[in-house]
XYZ file of C-alpha atoms in Angstrom:
578
model
C 163.233 283.740 16.713
C 164.600 281.021 18.999
C 163.383 278.348 16.567
C 165.021 280.204 13.665
C 168.363 280.470 15.501
C 168.133 276.770 16.442
C 167.604 275.708 12.817
C 170.439 277.966 11.585
C 172.876 276.561 14.150
C 171.768 273.005 13.378
C 172.284 273.602 9.659
C 175.741 275.117 10.196
C 176.730 272.192 12.420
C 175.445 269.726 9.819
C 177.348 271.423 6.993
C 180.539 271.464 9.049
C 180.192 267.784 9.874
C 179.447 266.972 6.251
C 182.544 268.861 5.089
C 184.720 266.912 7.529
C 183.189 263.626 6.396
C 183.686 264.509 2.724
C 187.334 265.376 3.375
C 187.844 262.140 5.271
C 185.957 260.205 2.613
C 188.167 261.614 -0.152
C 191.249 260.180 1.559
C 189.462 257.006 2.582
C 187.978 256.278 -0.859
C 191.389 256.709 -2.510
C 192.775 254.109 -0.125
C 189.855 251.804 -0.848
C 190.345 252.119 -4.602
C 194.036 251.338 -4.281
C 193.255 248.369 -2.042
C 190.682 247.045 -4.504
C 193.017 247.407 -7.456
C 195.738 245.501 -5.605
C 193.442 242.791 -4.213
C 192.750 241.013 -7.496
C 195.343 238.253 -7.656
C 195.486 235.319 -10.077
C 193.910 232.145 -8.723
C 196.699 229.675 -8.004
C 196.456 225.968 -8.868
C 194.962 223.754 -6.153
C 193.091 226.672 -4.607
C 190.137 226.475 -2.227
C 187.283 228.981 -2.040
C 186.762 229.930 1.609
C 183.193 230.920 2.537
C 182.938 232.302 6.072
C 179.362 232.355 7.364
C 179.421 235.341 9.688
C 177.085 238.327 9.976
C 173.855 239.091 8.106
C 172.868 237.800 4.683
C 171.095 240.312 2.421
C 169.903 240.038 -1.172
C 172.434 242.532 -2.548
C 175.752 243.771 -1.279
C 176.251 247.534 -1.148
C 179.240 249.658 -0.224
C 178.493 251.568 2.989
C 180.908 254.104 4.464
C 178.971 254.383 7.715
C 179.663 250.790 8.657
C 183.333 251.765 8.494
C 182.984 255.088 10.318
C 180.678 253.789 13.045
C 181.388 251.329 15.823
C 179.033 248.818 14.205
C 181.409 246.188 12.882
C 178.778 243.600 12.009
C 179.309 242.005 8.626
C 176.844 242.172 5.767
C 177.090 239.431 3.143
C 175.422 239.861 -0.234
C 173.560 236.809 -1.535
C 174.363 237.978 -5.053
C 178.098 237.995 -4.301
C 178.019 234.525 -2.720
C 176.167 233.003 -5.678
C 178.454 234.664 -8.219
C 181.598 233.511 -6.404
C 180.357 229.907 -6.218
C 179.514 229.930 -9.923
C 182.932 231.353 -10.779
C 184.623 228.763 -8.549
C 182.657 226.060 -10.338
C 184.044 227.192 -13.700
C 187.616 227.860 -12.567
C 189.805 224.779 -13.034
C 192.329 226.056 -10.478
C 189.727 225.912 -7.695
C 189.376 222.340 -6.455
C 186.969 222.779 -3.570
C 185.090 224.960 -1.102
C 185.734 225.302 2.608
C 182.754 226.477 4.682
C 183.489 227.865 8.146
C 180.373 228.576 10.188
C 180.034 231.295 12.813
C 177.261 233.591 14.033
C 175.276 233.906 10.844
C 171.771 235.184 10.173
C 169.836 234.851 6.940
C 166.442 233.749 5.673
C 165.888 230.092 4.876
C 164.871 230.897 1.291
C 168.173 232.705 0.657
C 170.061 229.809 2.207
C 168.193 227.442 -0.127
C 169.621 229.329 -3.108
C 173.161 229.069 -1.758
C 172.636 225.403 -0.964
C 171.446 224.682 -4.505
C 174.477 226.506 -5.910
C 176.741 224.346 -3.724
C 175.036 221.181 -4.958
C 175.659 222.322 -8.533
C 179.300 222.960 -7.601
C 179.617 219.374 -6.300
C 178.360 217.994 -9.617
C 181.687 218.997 -11.175
C 183.458 216.494 -8.898
C 184.952 219.177 -6.672
C 184.784 218.832 -2.885
C 183.088 220.791 -0.102
C 184.289 220.634 3.502
C 182.544 222.334 6.453
C 183.829 223.051 9.965
C 182.616 224.914 13.041
C 182.718 225.053 16.803
C 179.049 226.039 16.896
C 176.653 225.353 14.024
C 173.514 227.430 14.228
C 170.520 225.656 12.722
C 170.704 227.791 9.588
C 174.445 227.222 9.247
C 174.009 223.477 9.691
C 171.232 223.430 7.089
C 173.639 225.050 4.642
C 176.701 223.045 5.704
C 174.839 219.736 5.455
C 175.442 219.835 1.709
C 179.195 219.291 2.304
C 180.998 216.041 1.525
C 182.467 216.137 5.017
C 181.203 218.018 8.064
C 183.560 218.415 11.015
C 182.807 219.647 14.537
C 185.168 220.930 17.197
C 185.636 218.677 20.215
C 183.827 221.212 22.393
C 181.406 222.301 19.694
C 177.614 222.187 19.438
C 174.953 221.820 16.745
C 171.706 223.731 17.021
C 169.082 221.533 15.344
C 166.042 221.960 17.540
C 163.200 222.870 15.172
C 161.640 226.173 14.140
C 160.033 228.720 16.424
C 158.185 231.873 15.458
C 157.120 234.252 18.213
C 155.798 237.756 18.632
C 155.592 240.460 21.287
C 152.251 241.931 22.328
C 151.988 245.596 23.314
C 148.342 245.767 24.422
C 148.974 246.132 28.152
C 151.838 248.569 27.604
C 149.640 250.755 25.397
C 146.767 250.576 27.874
C 149.092 251.545 30.725
C 150.173 254.688 28.929
C 146.641 255.459 27.709
C 146.789 254.592 24.003
C 144.014 252.641 22.267
C 144.756 251.087 18.865
C 141.677 251.243 16.608
C 141.761 248.473 14.003
C 140.044 248.315 10.621
C 140.956 245.204 8.642
C 139.807 242.516 6.219
C 140.935 238.898 6.443
C 140.518 236.379 9.233
C 144.259 235.698 9.256
C 145.427 239.296 8.814
C 146.978 239.415 12.245
C 149.351 242.379 12.221
C 147.112 244.425 14.518
C 146.959 241.651 17.145
C 150.232 242.816 18.650
C 148.470 246.050 19.639
C 145.048 244.650 20.595
C 145.733 241.158 22.042
C 147.861 239.593 24.724
C 148.146 236.271 22.864
C 147.712 234.819 19.374
C 144.209 234.429 18.034
C 143.211 230.833 17.110
C 143.360 231.742 13.401
C 146.832 233.222 13.674
C 148.115 230.335 15.759
C 146.781 227.950 13.113
C 148.457 229.713 10.205
C 151.787 230.057 12.003
C 151.756 226.377 12.971
C 151.102 225.349 9.354
C 153.743 227.762 8.046
C 156.523 226.723 10.432
C 155.720 223.029 9.976
C 155.913 223.338 6.194
C 159.264 225.134 6.324
C 160.649 222.650 8.855
C 159.557 219.744 6.648
C 161.433 221.233 3.664
C 164.586 221.745 5.736
C 164.538 218.207 7.122
C 163.968 216.747 3.664
C 167.005 218.523 2.204
C 169.257 217.609 5.137
C 168.029 214.008 4.881
C 168.950 213.795 1.203
C 172.449 215.137 1.828
C 173.271 213.191 4.997
C 171.464 209.959 4.214
C 169.506 210.121 7.479
C 165.731 209.516 7.435
C 163.511 212.548 7.996
C 161.786 210.915 10.967
C 165.159 210.250 12.601
C 166.260 213.858 12.117
C 162.987 215.091 13.593
C 163.452 212.816 16.606
C 166.990 214.144 17.088
C 165.672 217.711 17.035
C 163.223 216.759 19.784
C 166.082 215.509 21.970
C 167.721 218.969 22.265
C 170.717 218.338 19.989
C 172.545 221.419 21.291
C 173.285 219.680 24.593
C 174.080 216.219 23.278
C 177.685 215.002 23.255
C 179.866 215.551 20.215
C 180.254 211.777 19.718
C 176.484 211.440 19.758
C 176.384 213.833 16.806
C 178.847 211.555 15.010
C 176.772 208.466 15.837
C 173.665 210.202 14.501
C 175.608 211.010 11.274
C 175.038 214.725 11.735
C 178.804 215.197 11.382
C 181.629 213.054 10.037
C 184.267 213.710 12.649
C 185.475 215.627 15.702
C 188.658 217.644 15.272
C 190.499 220.959 15.585
C 190.886 223.490 12.787
C 194.498 222.491 12.036
C 193.325 218.914 11.515
C 190.687 220.111 9.043
C 193.428 222.032 7.259
C 195.506 218.846 7.091
C 192.526 216.978 5.646
C 192.035 219.617 2.926
C 195.762 219.490 2.196
C 195.439 215.748 1.622
C 192.495 216.253 -0.729
C 194.650 218.658 -2.751
C 197.627 216.309 -2.749
C 199.861 218.844 -0.992
C 202.772 218.085 1.317
C 202.179 218.681 5.014
C 204.356 221.803 5.022
C 202.687 223.385 1.973
C 200.227 226.231 2.414
C 196.679 225.747 1.072
C 196.025 228.483 -1.535
C 192.868 230.202 -0.299
C 190.549 232.381 -2.380
C 187.959 234.714 -0.840
C 184.573 235.284 -2.557
C 185.460 238.935 -3.288
C 188.497 237.776 -5.251
C 186.214 236.061 -7.779
C 183.742 238.883 -8.313
C 183.920 240.762 -11.618
C 184.729 244.480 -11.599
C 181.562 245.350 -13.509
C 180.084 248.098 -11.318
C 180.549 250.744 -14.020
C 180.625 248.418 -17.019
C 178.302 249.338 -19.883
C 176.526 246.334 -21.390
C 175.171 246.260 -24.926
C 173.158 243.804 -26.992
C 170.248 241.721 -25.795
C 169.677 242.038 -22.065
C 167.737 240.372 -19.273
C 166.934 243.021 -16.647
C 166.977 241.911 -13.017
C 165.084 244.431 -10.892
C 165.448 244.232 -7.105
C 162.436 245.057 -4.911
C 163.796 244.737 -1.381
C 162.300 245.858 1.925
C 159.063 247.486 3.029
C 157.081 249.406 0.428
C 157.150 253.182 0.939
C 158.416 252.938 4.497
C 159.760 256.482 4.527
C 163.461 255.553 4.481
C 166.005 254.925 1.754
C 166.344 251.284 2.763
C 162.976 250.005 1.497
C 161.029 250.059 -1.767
C 160.134 253.461 -3.173
C 157.047 252.684 -5.260
C 157.498 255.743 -7.482
C 161.100 254.924 -8.339
C 160.457 251.205 -8.848
C 157.413 251.917 -11.041
C 159.432 254.360 -13.123
C 162.213 251.791 -13.601
C 159.720 249.166 -14.765
C 158.006 251.577 -17.167
C 161.361 252.479 -18.705
C 162.312 248.826 -19.068
C 159.008 248.151 -20.815
C 160.069 250.657 -23.506
C 163.738 249.601 -23.643
C 164.224 247.614 -26.858
C 167.529 246.153 -25.671
C 165.753 244.432 -22.768
C 164.191 241.153 -23.877
C 162.673 240.220 -20.518
C 162.460 241.400 -16.922
C 163.032 239.412 -13.744
C 161.594 241.061 -10.641
C 163.408 239.865 -7.524
C 161.021 240.396 -4.603
C 162.116 240.214 -0.983
C 159.462 242.238 0.800
C 156.958 241.805 3.649
C 154.711 244.418 1.997
C 153.765 247.887 3.132
C 151.696 250.619 1.528
C 148.648 249.282 -0.354
C 148.690 252.378 -2.573
C 152.365 251.893 -3.430
C 151.774 248.197 -4.155
C 149.028 249.094 -6.636
C 151.317 251.516 -8.492
C 154.027 248.863 -8.847
C 151.407 246.331 -9.963
C 150.381 248.706 -12.749
C 153.998 249.042 -13.876
C 154.411 245.252 -14.014
C 151.320 245.140 -16.240
C 152.936 247.605 -18.646
C 156.035 245.408 -18.835
C 153.907 242.302 -19.401
C 152.239 243.942 -22.411
C 155.630 244.303 -24.110
C 157.801 241.407 -22.920
C 157.972 238.538 -20.404
C 158.192 239.434 -16.731
C 159.158 236.733 -14.241
C 159.134 237.028 -10.445
C 161.765 235.459 -8.192
C 160.672 235.434 -4.559
C 163.294 235.606 -1.812
C 162.757 235.120 1.925
C 159.547 237.167 1.874
C 157.131 238.087 -0.884
C 153.991 238.540 1.158
C 151.063 240.923 1.307
C 152.199 243.955 -0.710
C 155.162 241.830 -1.810
C 152.699 239.365 -3.334
C 150.537 242.212 -4.713
C 153.366 243.465 -6.908
C 154.218 239.884 -7.964
C 150.837 238.493 -8.929
C 150.699 239.879 -12.482
C 153.930 238.190 -13.607
C 153.975 235.611 -16.393
C 155.603 233.137 -14.026
C 156.449 233.156 -10.310
C 159.343 231.271 -8.714
C 159.657 230.755 -4.956
C 161.792 228.723 -2.602
C 160.010 226.036 -0.527
C 160.790 228.170 2.535
C 159.670 231.524 1.097
C 156.997 233.289 3.175
C 154.316 234.452 0.762
C 150.582 235.067 0.400
C 149.108 237.215 3.206
C 146.566 238.677 0.788
C 144.782 241.109 3.067
C 144.638 244.749 4.124
C 144.425 246.610 7.425
C 144.551 250.054 8.932
C 145.376 250.923 12.539
C 144.770 254.377 14.011
C 146.117 255.102 17.515
C 143.866 256.979 19.917
C 145.984 258.807 22.516
C 143.124 260.619 24.276
C 143.714 258.897 27.641
C 147.457 259.483 27.391
C 146.906 263.207 26.826
C 144.653 263.421 29.884
C 147.211 261.518 31.981
C 149.920 264.020 31.220
C 147.626 267.016 31.569
C 146.997 267.984 27.941
C 143.489 269.012 26.846
C 142.366 269.184 23.234
C 139.537 270.788 21.276
C 139.048 271.533 17.588
C 136.731 273.612 15.415
C 135.808 271.984 12.089
C 134.062 273.309 9.007
C 132.948 269.789 8.050
C 132.204 266.601 10.012
C 135.404 264.757 9.022
C 137.799 267.669 8.712
C 140.115 266.414 11.489
C 140.200 262.702 10.548
C 142.403 260.856 11.348
C 142.796 262.464 14.750
C 145.083 260.779 17.275
C 143.594 262.890 20.107
C 140.161 261.227 20.120
C 138.481 257.917 19.221
C 136.823 257.282 15.872
C 133.086 257.853 15.775
C 130.745 255.099 14.591
C 130.287 256.779 11.212
C 134.050 257.254 10.786
C 134.622 253.612 11.664
C 131.975 252.540 9.130
C 133.368 254.716 6.332
C 136.937 253.545 6.906
C 135.820 249.903 6.995
C 134.261 250.445 3.566
C 137.523 251.935 2.353
C 139.517 248.930 3.592
C 136.933 246.504 2.156
C 137.298 248.080 -1.288
C 141.076 247.856 -1.047
C 140.850 244.174 -0.130
C 138.494 243.377 -3.019
C 140.842 245.128 -5.429
C 143.826 243.197 -4.019
C 142.041 239.840 -4.337
C 140.858 240.687 -7.839
C 144.378 241.638 -8.950
C 145.653 238.290 -7.652
C 142.760 236.306 -9.181
C 143.293 237.820 -12.620
C 147.061 237.436 -12.410
C 146.800 233.785 -11.375
C 143.904 233.074 -13.803
C 141.650 231.961 -10.957
C 138.061 232.779 -10.109
C 137.649 235.476 -7.455
C 135.952 233.118 -5.002
C 138.733 230.507 -5.445
C 141.460 233.033 -4.718
C 139.533 234.535 -1.811
C 139.472 231.148 -0.062
C 143.267 231.175 0.255
C 143.519 234.929 0.831
C 142.057 236.264 4.105
C 145.496 237.608 5.026
C 146.901 234.103 5.460
C 150.623 233.461 5.016
C 151.913 230.360 3.221
C 155.274 228.748 2.640
C 156.539 228.568 -0.940
C 155.895 224.813 -0.948
C 152.263 225.337 0.107
C 151.875 228.254 -2.320
C 152.883 225.953 -5.185
C 150.139 223.486 -4.259
C 147.605 226.315 -4.006
C 148.545 227.894 -7.343
C 149.964 231.096 -5.858
C 153.358 230.368 -7.451
C 154.315 228.370 -10.535
C 157.602 226.720 -9.694
C 160.138 226.183 -6.926
C 163.491 227.763 -7.668
C 165.681 230.799 -7.196
C 166.905 233.791 -9.147
C 168.967 231.734 -11.609
C 165.972 229.604 -12.513
C 163.847 232.727 -12.950
C 166.438 234.241 -15.311
C 166.563 231.030 -17.346
C 162.758 231.033 -17.577
C 162.731 234.680 -18.685
C 165.265 233.973 -21.421
C 163.296 230.938 -22.603
C 160.020 232.881 -22.746
C 161.726 235.707 -24.614
C 163.387 233.122 -26.876
C 166.870 234.587 -26.452
C 170.051 232.585 -25.946
C 172.923 235.063 -25.995
C 172.268 237.813 -23.470
C 173.816 239.853 -20.685
C 172.262 240.471 -17.271
C 171.772 244.065 -16.146
C 170.725 244.810 -12.557
C 168.422 247.618 -11.422
C 168.827 249.808 -9.532
C 172.517 249.909 -10.397
C 174.855 249.478 -7.479
C 176.320 252.756 -6.297
C 179.843 253.583 -5.283
C 180.515 254.963 -1.800
C 180.858 258.480 -3.196
C 177.556 258.268 -5.099
C 175.713 257.014 -2.025
C 177.167 259.764 0.139
C 176.462 262.526 -2.383
C 172.804 261.473 -2.738
C 172.063 261.545 0.978
C 174.887 262.533 3.330
C 172.848 261.580 6.390
C 172.304 257.987 5.235
C 173.406 255.726 8.040
C 174.078 258.524 10.555
C 171.300 257.096 12.709
C 173.537 254.066 13.195
C 176.282 256.240 14.585
C 174.188 258.363 16.919
C 171.339 255.994 17.772
C 173.313 252.763 18.016
C 172.297 249.332 16.832
C 171.010 248.405 20.302
C 168.007 250.694 19.837
C 167.305 249.862 16.207
C 164.490 247.378 16.882
C 162.749 249.802 19.228
C 163.084 252.577 16.671
C 161.638 250.321 13.945
C 158.598 249.564 16.106
C 157.986 253.274 16.725
C 158.388 254.027 13.012
C 155.805 251.389 12.109
C 153.312 252.722 14.668
C 153.873 256.229 13.311
C 152.840 255.329 9.756
C 150.164 252.639 10.175
C 147.334 255.134 9.880
C 147.731 254.527 6.135
C 146.129 251.459 4.568
C 148.687 248.675 4.741
C 149.245 245.384 2.974
C 151.856 243.973 5.358
C 152.771 240.673 6.940
C 151.244 239.735 10.288
C 153.940 240.920 12.694
C 157.571 240.734 11.709
C 157.936 236.983 11.208
C 161.326 235.770 12.414
C 162.148 232.077 12.058
C 164.671 230.597 14.468
């Protein structure tokens, strides 16, 4: 009865809160709509597009009421919006240049490569790009290095110190609390489970991470070198001298920047480029001012469908890839006669092996009817590669993290923990394996053997899918599988991808293979309005409000431990490049 009363009270409280939020949202959304309708102003002559690098870069922008209601004021920038605004600025004769201001900005190197390439295309029109900051992070500097002129504040710094990838090991923590992580895996380099079973990297994992980071660093240095006219070896030597703590004039001498100045002096310089008098205001355009209002626009005629597969596969939240929904979308597109080709945009570290197989099947159904091209973002590894391998053509950035063709399963054994806290356990089973998996006891030898066979079969299926998709012999593909991660540049050499490029190049390839010239681009899933998002799942984002962003990483770790008893095709660790 107490449980029943608790659930009733919780439900009533939830409904009351939801009603208040809906009421507030009705007023709020009206204000937002009015603001949006008033914000679209004509672009004045001699305008400059201002791109402020602040916050987190994601593949797609999405309206989110909870970021407004909560205390989390961190910015989220959509890669799609940035690319569209640069392209529009390139075509608009009233926009003469781009001003890049760099702040605390976080994004994957592959996504930054796409923006950088768009900026290079913008420069080909003869328009200018100017960058300024008081503190360039390495990623911001990589992006800003494309500018015609790079300026640094007199007290500013540049972070160009190389790439580091690290991980945290939980073995001793788990042992201290009495939890043993039982690992069943295939692949010498499939290292996800090491964080639970080791206190340091295995030689194989250290090797693959060294090769991966070195390849990405080489690509970054090469692009900066081409833009700044500084040899790669010289840039690498600068990075080894701890650039962050060198003097500002040293950065000028090394040609990392073109000058030291304050913001008002940069503004004066831009004014000169535009031919304006010193008392004239520089007409500034924000990226959102250039975006089309096509959220609800119906498109007819020949279409290229761009399908986004972002996040972990079947991770149990609304933020990742739902294999059932994505598979359904692909099956429907295969039958849609208006859709000439499909581009699958993958930005995923993997996840459920079962879910990956279902999406793979759906890509096969599309391939039987029309071209399907994959565009890889920052990550398209493990399950992310699984769902990509059947495509007619695969595009990746040089800095994309891909491969990781391997499978694992980890089952926690909390028997010692239960004894520590005074809990005893016993079960009665009708059959030998009726209580498997059981977190209250270790796996028996026979259970371990049976599960290893299960994982082995999953691995062989994964490798075979990739071998067939890449038209390679099984043994050839297996040599570069083993759970090993590769950069996009290395993947191209190994035959895991077909070409280096981004989403635009993938769309062009899809159109060429479908032999269509006049077409519209339709994105799936369609972007939702604030009201649609709220009506689908009122609780979406409430964890931000009540849990707080400070605990998000810890919560993510616990969530991953909770679900890893399923067979997983995931990246080794959560690879973060700094």
